[in-house]
Coordinates of N, CA and C in Angstrom, one line a residue:
M1 N -10.3 35.9 -16.8 CA -9.2 36.1 -16.1 C -9.1 35.1 -15.2
F2 N -7.8 35.0 -14.6 CA -7.4 33.9 -13.9 C -7.9 34.0 -12.3
N3 N -8.5 32.9 -11.8 CA -9.1 33.2 -10.5 C -8.3 32.2 -9.7
F4 N -7.6 32.9 -8.7 CA -6.6 32.3 -7.6 C -7.5 31.4 -6.9
D5 N -8.4 31.8 -6.3 CA -9.2 31.1 -5.3 C -9.6 29.7 -5.8
D6 N -10.2 29.9 -7.2 CA -10.7 28.6 -7.8 C -9.4 27.7 -8.3
A7 N -8.3 28.2 -8.5 CA -7.2 27.3 -8.7 C -6.5 26.7 -7.3
N8 N -6.7 27.5 -6.4 CA -6.3 27.0 -5.2 C -7.0 25.8 -4.6
R9 N -8.6 26.0 -4.8 CA -9.4 25.1 -4.4 C -9.1 23.8 -5.2
K10 N -9.1 24.0 -6.5 CA -9.0 22.7 -7.4 C -7.8 22.1 -7.0
S11 N -6.8 22.7 -6.8 CA -5.2 22.3 -6.4 C -5.2 21.3 -5.0
K12 N -6.3 21.8 -4.2 CA -6.5 21.4 -2.9 C -7.3 20.0 -3.0
E13 N -8.2 20.1 -3.9 CA -8.9 18.9 -4.2 C -8.1 17.8 -4.7
A14 N -7.3 18.1 -5.7 CA -6.4 17.1 -6.5 C -5.5 16.3 -5.3
V15 N -4.9 17.2 -4.5 CA -4.0 16.9 -3.5 C -4.7 15.8 -2.5
D16 N -6.0 16.2 -2.2 CA -6.7 15.2 -1.2 C -7.0 14.0 -2.0
T17 N -7.3 14.1 -3.2 CA -7.8 12.9 -3.8 C -6.7 12.1 -3.9
A18 N -5.3 12.6 -4.8 CA -4.2 11.6 -4.5 C -3.8 11.1 -3.2
L19 N -3.9 11.9 -2.2 CA -3.7 11.4 -0.8 C -4.6 10.0 -0.4
R20 N -6.1 10.3 -0.7 CA -6.9 9.4 -0.5 C -6.6 8.0 -1.3
T21 N -6.2 8.3 -2.3 CA -5.9 7.3 -3.4 C -4.7 6.2 -2.9
Y22 N -3.4 7.2 -2.5 CA -2.5 6.4 -2.1 C -2.7 5.9 -0.9
T23 N -3.4 6.2 0.2 CA -3.9 5.4 1.3 C -4.6 4.3 1.1
D24 N -5.5 4.6 0.1 CA -6.4 3.1 0.0 C -5.5 2.2 -0.9
T25 N -4.8 2.7 -1.8 CA -3.9 1.7 -2.3 C -2.7 1.0 -1.4
A26 N -2.6 1.6 -0.5 CA -1.5 1.2 0.6 C -2.3 0.0 1.3
R27 N -3.3 0.5 1.6 CA -4.3 -0.5 2.7 C -4.5 -1.8 1.6
G28 N -4.7 -1.5 0.6 CA -4.9 -2.7 -0.5 C -3.8 -3.7 -0.6
F29 N -2.5 -3.1 -0.8 CA -1.4 -3.9 -1.0 C -1.0 -4.5 0.4
Q30 N -1.5 -4.1 1.5 CA -1.3 -4.7 2.9 C -2.2 -5.9 2.8
A31 N -3.5 -5.6 2.5 CA -4.4 -6.7 2.7 C -3.9 -7.9 1.8
I32 N -3.4 -7.7 0.5 CA -2.9 -8.6 -0.3 C -1.5 -9.3 0.3
A33 N -0.8 -8.5 0.8 CA 0.5 -9.0 1.4 C 0.1 -10.1 2.7
A34 N -0.8 -9.6 3.4 CA -1.4 -10.4 4.7 C -1.9 -11.6 4.1
E35 N -2.8 -11.6 3.1 CA -3.3 -12.9 2.4 C -2.4 -13.9 1.9
A36 N -1.2 -13.2 1.3 CA -0.2 -14.2 0.8 C 0.4 -14.7 1.9
A37 N 0.8 -13.8 2.8 CA 1.6 -14.5 4.0 C 0.8 -15.4 4.7
E38 N -0.4 -15.5 4.9 CA -1.3 -16.4 5.6 C -1.4 -17.8 4.6
Y39 N -1.4 -17.7 3.3 CA -1.6 -18.8 2.5 C -0.3 -19.5 2.7
S40 N 0.9 -19.1 2.5 CA 2.2 -19.5 2.7 C 2.3 -20.0 4.0
K41 N 1.9 -19.5 5.0 CA 2.0 -20.2 6.4 C 1.1 -21.6 6.3
K42 N -0.2 -21.6 5.8 CA -1.0 -22.6 5.7 C -0.2 -23.7 4.7
S43 N 0.1 -23.3 3.7 CA 0.6 -24.2 2.8 C 2.0 -25.0 3.3
F44 N 2.8 -24.3 4.1 CA 4.0 -25.0 4.6 C 3.4 -25.7 5.6
Q45 N 2.4 -25.3 6.4 CA 2.0 -26.4 7.5 C 1.5 -27.6 7.0
D46 N 0.7 -27.5 6.0 CA 0.1 -28.5 5.0 C 1.1 -29.5 4.7
A47 N 2.4 -28.8 4.2 CA 3.3 -29.8 3.6 C 4.0 -30.6 4.7
V48 N 4.2 -29.7 6.1 CA 4.9 -30.7 7.0 C 4.1 -31.8 7.5
T49 N 2.9 -31.6 7.6 CA 1.8 -32.5 8.1 C 1.9 -33.6 7.1
H50 N 2.0 -33.3 5.7 CA 1.9 -34.3 4.8 C 3.3 -35.2 4.9
F51 N 4.2 -34.6 4.9 CA 5.6 -35.3 5.0 C 5.5 -36.2 6.4
E52 N 5.0 -35.7 7.3 CA 5.0 -36.5 8.4 C 4.1 -37.7 8.3
T53 N 3.0 -37.5 7.5 CA 2.1 -38.6 7.3 C 2.8 -39.7 6.4
L54 N 3.5 -39.1 5.5 CA 4.3 -40.0 4.6 C 5.4 -40.8 5.1
A55 N 6.0 -40.3 6.3 CA 7.1 -40.9 6.8 C 6.4 -42.2 7.6
G56 N 5.1 -42.2 8.1 CA 4.5 -43.3 8.6 C 3.8 -44.2 7.6
A57 N 4.0 -44.0 6.7 CA 3.3 -44.9 5.6 C 4.0 -46.2 5.6
K58 N 3.2 -47.2 5.5 CA 3.6 -48.9 5.5 C 4.0 -49.4 4.3
S59 N 3.4 -48.9 3.0 CA 3.4 -49.5 1.7 C 3.6 -48.5 0.7
F60 N 4.2 -48.8 -0.5 CA 4.4 -48.1 -1.6 C 2.8 -47.5 -2.1
E61 N 1.9 -48.4 -2.1 CA 0.6 -47.9 -2.4 C 0.0 -46.9 -1.6
A62 N 0.4 -47.0 -0.3 CA -0.3 -45.8 0.6 C 0.6 -44.6 0.4
V63 N 1.8 -44.5 0.1 CA 2.7 -43.5 -0.4 C 2.1 -42.7 -1.4
F64 N 1.7 -43.5 -2.5 CA 1.1 -43.2 -3.9 C -0.1 -42.3 -3.6
E65 N -1.0 -43.2 -2.8 CA -2.3 -42.6 -2.6 C -2.2 -41.3 -1.7
L66 N -1.4 -41.2 -0.8 CA -1.2 -39.9 0.1 C -0.5 -38.9 -0.8
Q67 N 0.3 -39.1 -1.6 CA 0.9 -38.1 -2.5 C 0.0 -37.8 -3.7
T68 N -0.8 -38.6 -4.1 CA -1.8 -38.2 -5.0 C -2.9 -37.2 -4.4
S69 N -3.3 -37.3 -3.3 CA -4.4 -36.6 -2.7 C -3.6 -35.2 -2.2
Y70 N -2.6 -35.2 -1.8 CA -2.0 -34.0 -1.4 C -1.6 -33.2 -2.5
V71 N -1.2 -33.6 -3.6 CA -0.9 -32.8 -4.9 C -2.2 -32.2 -5.5
K72 N -3.2 -33.1 -5.5 CA -4.5 -32.5 -5.9 C -4.8 -31.4 -5.0
S73 N -5.1 -31.7 -3.9 CA -5.5 -30.5 -2.8 C -4.8 -29.4 -2.7
S74 N -3.1 -29.6 -3.0 CA -2.4 -28.6 -3.2 C -2.7 -27.6 -4.3
Y75 N -2.9 -28.1 -5.3 CA -3.3 -27.8 -6.8 C -4.5 -26.8 -6.6
E76 N -5.5 -27.5 -6.2 CA -6.8 -26.8 -5.9 C -6.8 -25.7 -4.9
S77 N -5.9 -25.8 -3.9 CA -5.8 -24.8 -2.9 C -4.9 -23.6 -3.7
F78 N -3.9 -23.9 -4.4 CA -3.3 -22.9 -5.1 C -4.2 -22.1 -6.2
V79 N -4.8 -22.9 -7.1 CA -5.8 -22.1 -7.9 C -6.8 -21.2 -7.3
S80 N -7.4 -21.8 -6.1 CA -8.3 -20.9 -5.3 C -7.6 -19.6 -4.7
E81 N -6.3 -19.7 -4.2 CA -5.7 -18.5 -3.6 C -5.2 -17.7 -4.9
A82 N -4.8 -18.3 -6.0 CA -4.5 -17.4 -7.2 C -5.5 -16.5 -7.7
T83 N -6.6 -17.1 -7.8 CA -8.1 -16.6 -8.1 C -8.5 -15.3 -7.1
K84 N -8.3 -15.8 -5.9 CA -8.7 -14.6 -4.9 C -7.7 -13.7 -4.9
L85 N -6.3 -13.7 -5.0 CA -5.3 -12.9 -5.1 C -5.6 -12.0 -6.5
G86 N -6.0 -12.5 -7.7 CA -6.2 -11.8 -8.7 C -7.3 -11.0 -8.5
E87 N -8.6 -11.2 -7.8 CA -9.7 -10.5 -7.6 C -9.0 -9.4 -6.8
M88 N -8.4 -9.7 -5.9 CA -7.9 -8.5 -4.9 C -7.1 -7.4 -5.5
Y89 N -6.5 -7.9 -6.4 CA -5.4 -7.0 -7.3 C -6.6 -6.1 -8.3
A90 N -7.7 -7.1 -8.9 CA -8.3 -6.0 -9.8 C -9.1 -5.1 -9.0
D91 N -9.6 -5.5 -7.9 CA -10.1 -4.5 -7.3 C -9.4 -3.4 -6.6
L92 N -8.3 -3.7 -6.5 CA -7.5 -2.5 -5.9 C -7.1 -1.5 -7.2
A93 N -7.0 -2.2 -8.5 CA -7.1 -1.3 -9.4 C -8.2 -0.4 -9.8
K94 N -9.2 -1.0 -9.6 CA -10.5 -0.4 -9.9 C -10.7 0.8 -8.8
S95 N -10.3 0.7 -7.4 CA -10.6 1.7 -6.4 C -9.6 2.7 -6.7
A96 N -8.4 2.2 -7.2 CA -7.2 3.3 -7.3 C -7.7 4.2 -8.4
Y97 N -8.3 3.9 -9.6 CA -8.7 4.7 -10.6 C -10.0 5.3 -10.4
K98 N -10.9 4.9 -9.5 CA -12.2 5.6 -9.4 C -12.0 7.0 -9.1
P99 N -11.2 7.5 -8.3 CA -11.3 8.9 -8.2 C -11.1 9.9 -9.2
Y100 N -10.6 9.3 -10.1 CA -9.9 10.1 -11.3 C -10.8 9.9 -12.5
E101 N -12.1 9.0 -12.4 CA -12.9 9.0 -13.7 C -13.4 10.2 -13.8
A102 N -14.1 10.7 -13.0 CA -15.1 12.1 -13.1 C -14.1 13.1 -13.7
P103 N -12.8 13.4 -13.1 CA -12.2 14.4 -13.5 C -11.7 14.3 -15.0
I104 N -11.2 13.1 -15.3 CA -10.7 12.7 -16.7 C -11.8 12.8 -17.7
A105 N -13.1 12.3 -17.3 CA -14.1 12.4 -18.3 C -14.5 13.9 -18.5
A106 N -14.4 14.8 -17.4 CA -14.8 16.2 -17.6 C -13.7 17.0 -18.2
A107 N -12.6 16.6 -18.2 CA -11.4 17.0 -19.2 C -11.6 16.7 -20.5
V108 N -12.1 15.4 -20.8 CA -12.1 15.2 -22.0 C -13.3 15.5 -22.8
A109 N -14.5 16.0 -22.0 CA -15.5 16.4 -22.4 C -15.3 18.0 -22.6
K110 N -14.7 18.7 -21.9 CA -14.3 20.0 -22.0 C -13.3 20.3 -23.2
T111 N -12.5 19.2 -23.7 CA -11.9 19.5 -24.9 C -12.6 19.2 -26.1
G112 N -13.6 18.7 -26.0 CA -14.6 18.1 -27.2 C -14.0 17.0 -27.9
R113 N -13.1 16.3 -27.3 CA -12.6 15.0 -27.9 C -13.4 13.9 -27.2
Q114 N -13.1 12.6 -27.9 CA -13.8 11.5 -27.4 C -12.6 10.7 -26.9
A115 N -12.8 10.1 -25.7 CA -11.8 9.2 -25.1 C -11.5 8.1 -26.0
P116 N -10.1 7.3 -26.3 CA -9.9 6.6 -27.1 C -10.5 5.2 -26.7
Q117 N -11.0 4.7 -27.7 CA -11.9 3.5 -27.4 C -10.8 2.3 -27.5
A118 N -11.0 1.1 -26.9 CA -10.0 0.0 -27.2 C -10.6 -0.7 -28.3
T119 N -9.4 -1.1 -28.9 CA -10.0 -1.9 -30.2 C -9.2 -3.3 -29.9
P120 N -10.1 -4.3 -30.6 CA -9.8 -5.7 -30.3 C -8.5 -6.0 -30.9
A121 N -7.6 -6.7 -30.5 CA -6.3 -7.0 -31.2 C -6.3 -8.0 -32.2
A122 N -5.7 -7.6 -33.4 CA -6.0 -8.4 -34.6 C -5.5 -9.9 -34.4
A123 N -6.3 -11.0 -34.9 CA -5.9 -12.2 -34.5 C -5.3 -13.0 -35.6

């Protein structure tokens, strides 16, 4: 027999989980946006400072050395920031999926089927 109280409770749990997930996801995207904005601001400031330094250079060799140093540090900074943002996105995806792991596993177990396994791509 269908139990309305049980269905109502499960429905409320599902809505609460969804709202919590949406809130956490929004916070994660806000943190990522703040990090990207901060990096952009710092990168722009570094570029302005670099061009001011270049303007005061007295020889071609000095310009070449300054430019080489700037490109190297900019690249390292970019790689570091890209790695950090990638980790933030991965953490966000994991946290968004976390509330649904148990219900999905329970549903799969209830049906008696196994969850599909990832297969390695053919090379």
